[in-house]
Amino acid sequence: MRAKLLVLVAVVAFVAAVAGVFLGRHFFPQPKAAGVELHDVLHSKLDLNDRQKAQIELLEQRFAVRRRALELELRADNARLAAAIEAEHGNGPGVTAAVDQSHQAMGELQKETLGHIFAMRQILRPDQAKTFDQAVVHALTDDAR
């Protein structure tokens, strides 16, 4: 009898957990990442002509390569930071140098991303650029709201 009760409690707990996850996702959906939202606006809401689509596709391919390289650099910086923390067990010169290097790579990624955004914007008509600009501002300030 005790084993049956334990199994019943386990099944009820599992069903409650699954229901909780389902309800949480339904009532509290995760916000779209800024890049996803901007990509959606660019490709779904701006009515790009074929020339614009081709130009933007080329820009996106080039940026994807550069972004990947910078992301790999950031991963390497994180590994160096982890090694410095493990070696120094505090905020020593190796940790400080690794943090500074990581910040430099993050800044470069941000600059490259902005350059990519501005390059795409140059392809747009003025009416499209206005909508695009609003999406960029929203993506940058959404967490602050």
PDB file of C-alpha atoms in Angstrom, residues 50-142:
ATOM      1  CA  ASP A  50      14.616  41.262 -54.807  1.00  0.00           C
ATOM      2  CA  ARG A  51      17.659  43.547 -55.142  1.00  0.00           C
ATOM      3  CA  GLN A  52      17.446  44.547 -51.489  1.00  0.00           C
ATOM      4  CA  LYS A  53      17.046  40.928 -50.420  1.00  0.00           C
ATOM      5  CA  ALA A  54      20.147  39.909 -52.373  1.00  0.00           C
ATOM      6  CA  GLN A  55      22.216  42.785 -50.984  1.00  0.00           C
ATOM      7  CA  ILE A  56      21.130  42.102 -47.411  1.00  0.00           C
ATOM      8  CA  GLU A  57      21.764  38.376 -47.810  1.00  0.00           C
ATOM      9  CA  LEU A  58      25.329  39.134 -48.895  1.00  0.00           C
ATOM     10  CA  LEU A  59      25.813  41.461 -45.908  1.00  0.00           C
ATOM     11  CA  GLU A  60      24.410  38.829 -43.554  1.00  0.00           C
ATOM     12  CA  GLN A  61      26.720  36.133 -44.914  1.00  0.00           C
ATOM     13  CA  ARG A  62      29.783  38.342 -44.479  1.00  0.00           C
ATOM     14  CA  PHE A  63      28.729  39.443 -41.008  1.00  0.00           C
ATOM     15  CA  ALA A  64      28.027  35.865 -39.906  1.00  0.00           C
ATOM     16  CA  VAL A  65      31.661  34.959 -40.606  1.00  0.00           C
ATOM     17  CA  ARG A  66      32.980  38.002 -38.732  1.00  0.00           C
ATOM     18  CA  ARG A  67      30.563  37.523 -35.822  1.00  0.00           C
ATOM     19  CA  ARG A  68      31.549  33.879 -35.478  1.00  0.00           C
ATOM     20  CA  ALA A  69      35.235  34.815 -35.364  1.00  0.00           C
ATOM     21  CA  LEU A  70      34.602  37.400 -32.658  1.00  0.00           C
ATOM     22  CA  GLU A  71      32.440  34.968 -30.669  1.00  0.00           C
ATOM     23  CA  LEU A  72      35.261  32.415 -30.796  1.00  0.00           C
ATOM     24  CA  GLU A  73      37.642  35.112 -29.592  1.00  0.00           C
ATOM     25  CA  LEU A  74      35.289  35.832 -26.684  1.00  0.00           C
ATOM     26  CA  ARG A  75      35.197  32.137 -25.806  1.00  0.00           C
ATOM     27  CA  ALA A  76      38.984  32.046 -25.787  1.00  0.00           C
ATOM     28  CA  ASP A  77      38.992  35.163 -23.593  1.00  0.00           C
ATOM     29  CA  ASN A  78      36.601  33.453 -21.179  1.00  0.00           C
ATOM     30  CA  ALA A  79      38.882  30.427 -21.040  1.00  0.00           C
ATOM     31  CA  ARG A  80      41.862  32.683 -20.257  1.00  0.00           C
ATOM     32  CA  LEU A  81      39.796  34.411 -17.579  1.00  0.00           C
ATOM     33  CA  ALA A  82      38.837  31.070 -16.057  1.00  0.00           C
ATOM     34  CA  ALA A  83      42.477  29.985 -16.035  1.00  0.00           C
ATOM     35  CA  ALA A  84      43.545  33.274 -14.408  1.00  0.00           C
ATOM     36  CA  ILE A  85      40.857  32.945 -11.729  1.00  0.00           C
ATOM     37  CA  GLU A  86      41.911  29.368 -11.062  1.00  0.00           C
ATOM     38  CA  ALA A  87      45.585  30.385 -10.793  1.00  0.00           C
ATOM     39  CA  GLU A  88      45.151  33.565  -8.757  1.00  0.00           C
ATOM     40  CA  HIS A  89      42.046  32.809  -6.667  1.00  0.00           C
ATOM     41  CA  GLY A  90      41.304  36.511  -6.602  1.00  0.00           C
ATOM     42  CA  ASN A  91      41.307  39.705  -8.592  1.00  0.00           C
ATOM     43  CA  GLY A  92      44.984  39.604  -9.505  1.00  0.00           C
ATOM     44  CA  PRO A  93      46.835  41.000 -12.503  1.00  0.00           C
ATOM     45  CA  GLY A  94      46.083  37.974 -14.697  1.00  0.00           C
ATOM     46  CA  VAL A  95      42.359  38.236 -13.969  1.00  0.00           C
ATOM     47  CA  THR A  96      42.407  41.983 -14.642  1.00  0.00           C
ATOM     48  CA  ALA A  97      44.267  41.499 -17.933  1.00  0.00           C
ATOM     49  CA  ALA A  98      41.859  38.747 -19.011  1.00  0.00           C
ATOM     50  CA  VAL A  99      38.832  40.926 -18.182  1.00  0.00           C
ATOM     51  CA  ASP A 100      40.312  43.837 -20.138  1.00  0.00           C
ATOM     52  CA  GLN A 101      40.962  41.588 -23.141  1.00  0.00           C
ATOM     53  CA  SER A 102      37.415  40.233 -22.959  1.00  0.00           C
ATOM     54  CA  HIS A 103      35.990  43.743 -22.842  1.00  0.00           C
ATOM     55  CA  GLN A 104      38.018  44.687 -25.897  1.00  0.00           C
ATOM     56  CA  ALA A 105      36.589  41.746 -27.845  1.00  0.00           C
ATOM     57  CA  MET A 106      33.049  42.560 -26.654  1.00  0.00           C
ATOM     58  CA  GLY A 107      33.482  46.147 -27.789  1.00  0.00           C
ATOM     59  CA  GLU A 108      34.744  45.010 -31.176  1.00  0.00           C
ATOM     60  CA  LEU A 109      31.723  42.726 -31.567  1.00  0.00           C
ATOM     61  CA  GLN A 110      29.404  45.602 -30.713  1.00  0.00           C
ATOM     62  CA  LYS A 111      31.131  47.900 -33.220  1.00  0.00           C
ATOM     63  CA  GLU A 112      30.968  45.251 -35.936  1.00  0.00           C
ATOM     64  CA  THR A 113      27.286  44.640 -35.183  1.00  0.00           C
ATOM     65  CA  LEU A 114      26.495  48.339 -35.435  1.00  0.00           C
ATOM     66  CA  GLY A 115      28.446  48.567 -38.687  1.00  0.00           C
ATOM     67  CA  HIS A 116      26.377  45.680 -40.013  1.00  0.00           C
ATOM     68  CA  ILE A 117      23.126  47.342 -38.962  1.00  0.00           C
ATOM     69  CA  PHE A 118      24.106  50.630 -40.596  1.00  0.00           C
ATOM     70  CA  ALA A 119      25.181  48.823 -43.782  1.00  0.00           C
ATOM     71  CA  MET A 120      21.774  47.123 -44.002  1.00  0.00           C
ATOM     72  CA  ARG A 121      20.040  50.425 -43.322  1.00  0.00           C
ATOM     73  CA  GLN A 122      21.782  51.980 -46.352  1.00  0.00           C
ATOM     74  CA  ILE A 123      19.993  49.480 -48.584  1.00  0.00           C
ATOM     75  CA  LEU A 124      16.536  50.492 -47.370  1.00  0.00           C
ATOM     76  CA  ARG A 125      14.162  53.110 -48.732  1.00  0.00           C
ATOM     77  CA  PRO A 126      13.389  56.005 -46.348  1.00  0.00           C
ATOM     78  CA  ASP A 127      10.024  54.509 -45.310  1.00  0.00           C
ATOM     79  CA  GLN A 128      11.669  51.152 -44.638  1.00  0.00           C
ATOM     80  CA  ALA A 129      14.544  52.805 -42.783  1.00  0.00           C
ATOM     81  CA  LYS A 130      12.092  54.498 -40.421  1.00  0.00           C
ATOM     82  CA  THR A 131      10.526  51.156 -39.446  1.00  0.00           C
ATOM     83  CA  PHE A 132      13.970  49.562 -39.210  1.00  0.00           C
ATOM     84  CA  ASP A 133      15.252  52.373 -36.979  1.00  0.00           C
ATOM     85  CA  GLN A 134      12.290  51.928 -34.640  1.00  0.00           C
ATOM     86  CA  ALA A 135      13.019  48.189 -34.401  1.00  0.00           C
ATOM     87  CA  VAL A 136      16.698  48.890 -33.645  1.00  0.00           C
ATOM     88  CA  VAL A 137      15.817  51.370 -30.902  1.00  0.00           C
ATOM     89  CA  HIS A 138      13.261  48.944 -29.477  1.00  0.00           C
ATOM     90  CA  ALA A 139      15.802  46.112 -29.500  1.00  0.00           C
ATOM     91  CA  LEU A 140      18.360  48.269 -27.685  1.00  0.00           C
ATOM     92  CA  THR A 141      15.982  49.654 -25.078  1.00  0.00           C
ATOM     93  CA  ASP A 142      13.526  46.798 -24.541  1.00  0.00           C
TER      94      ASP A 142
END
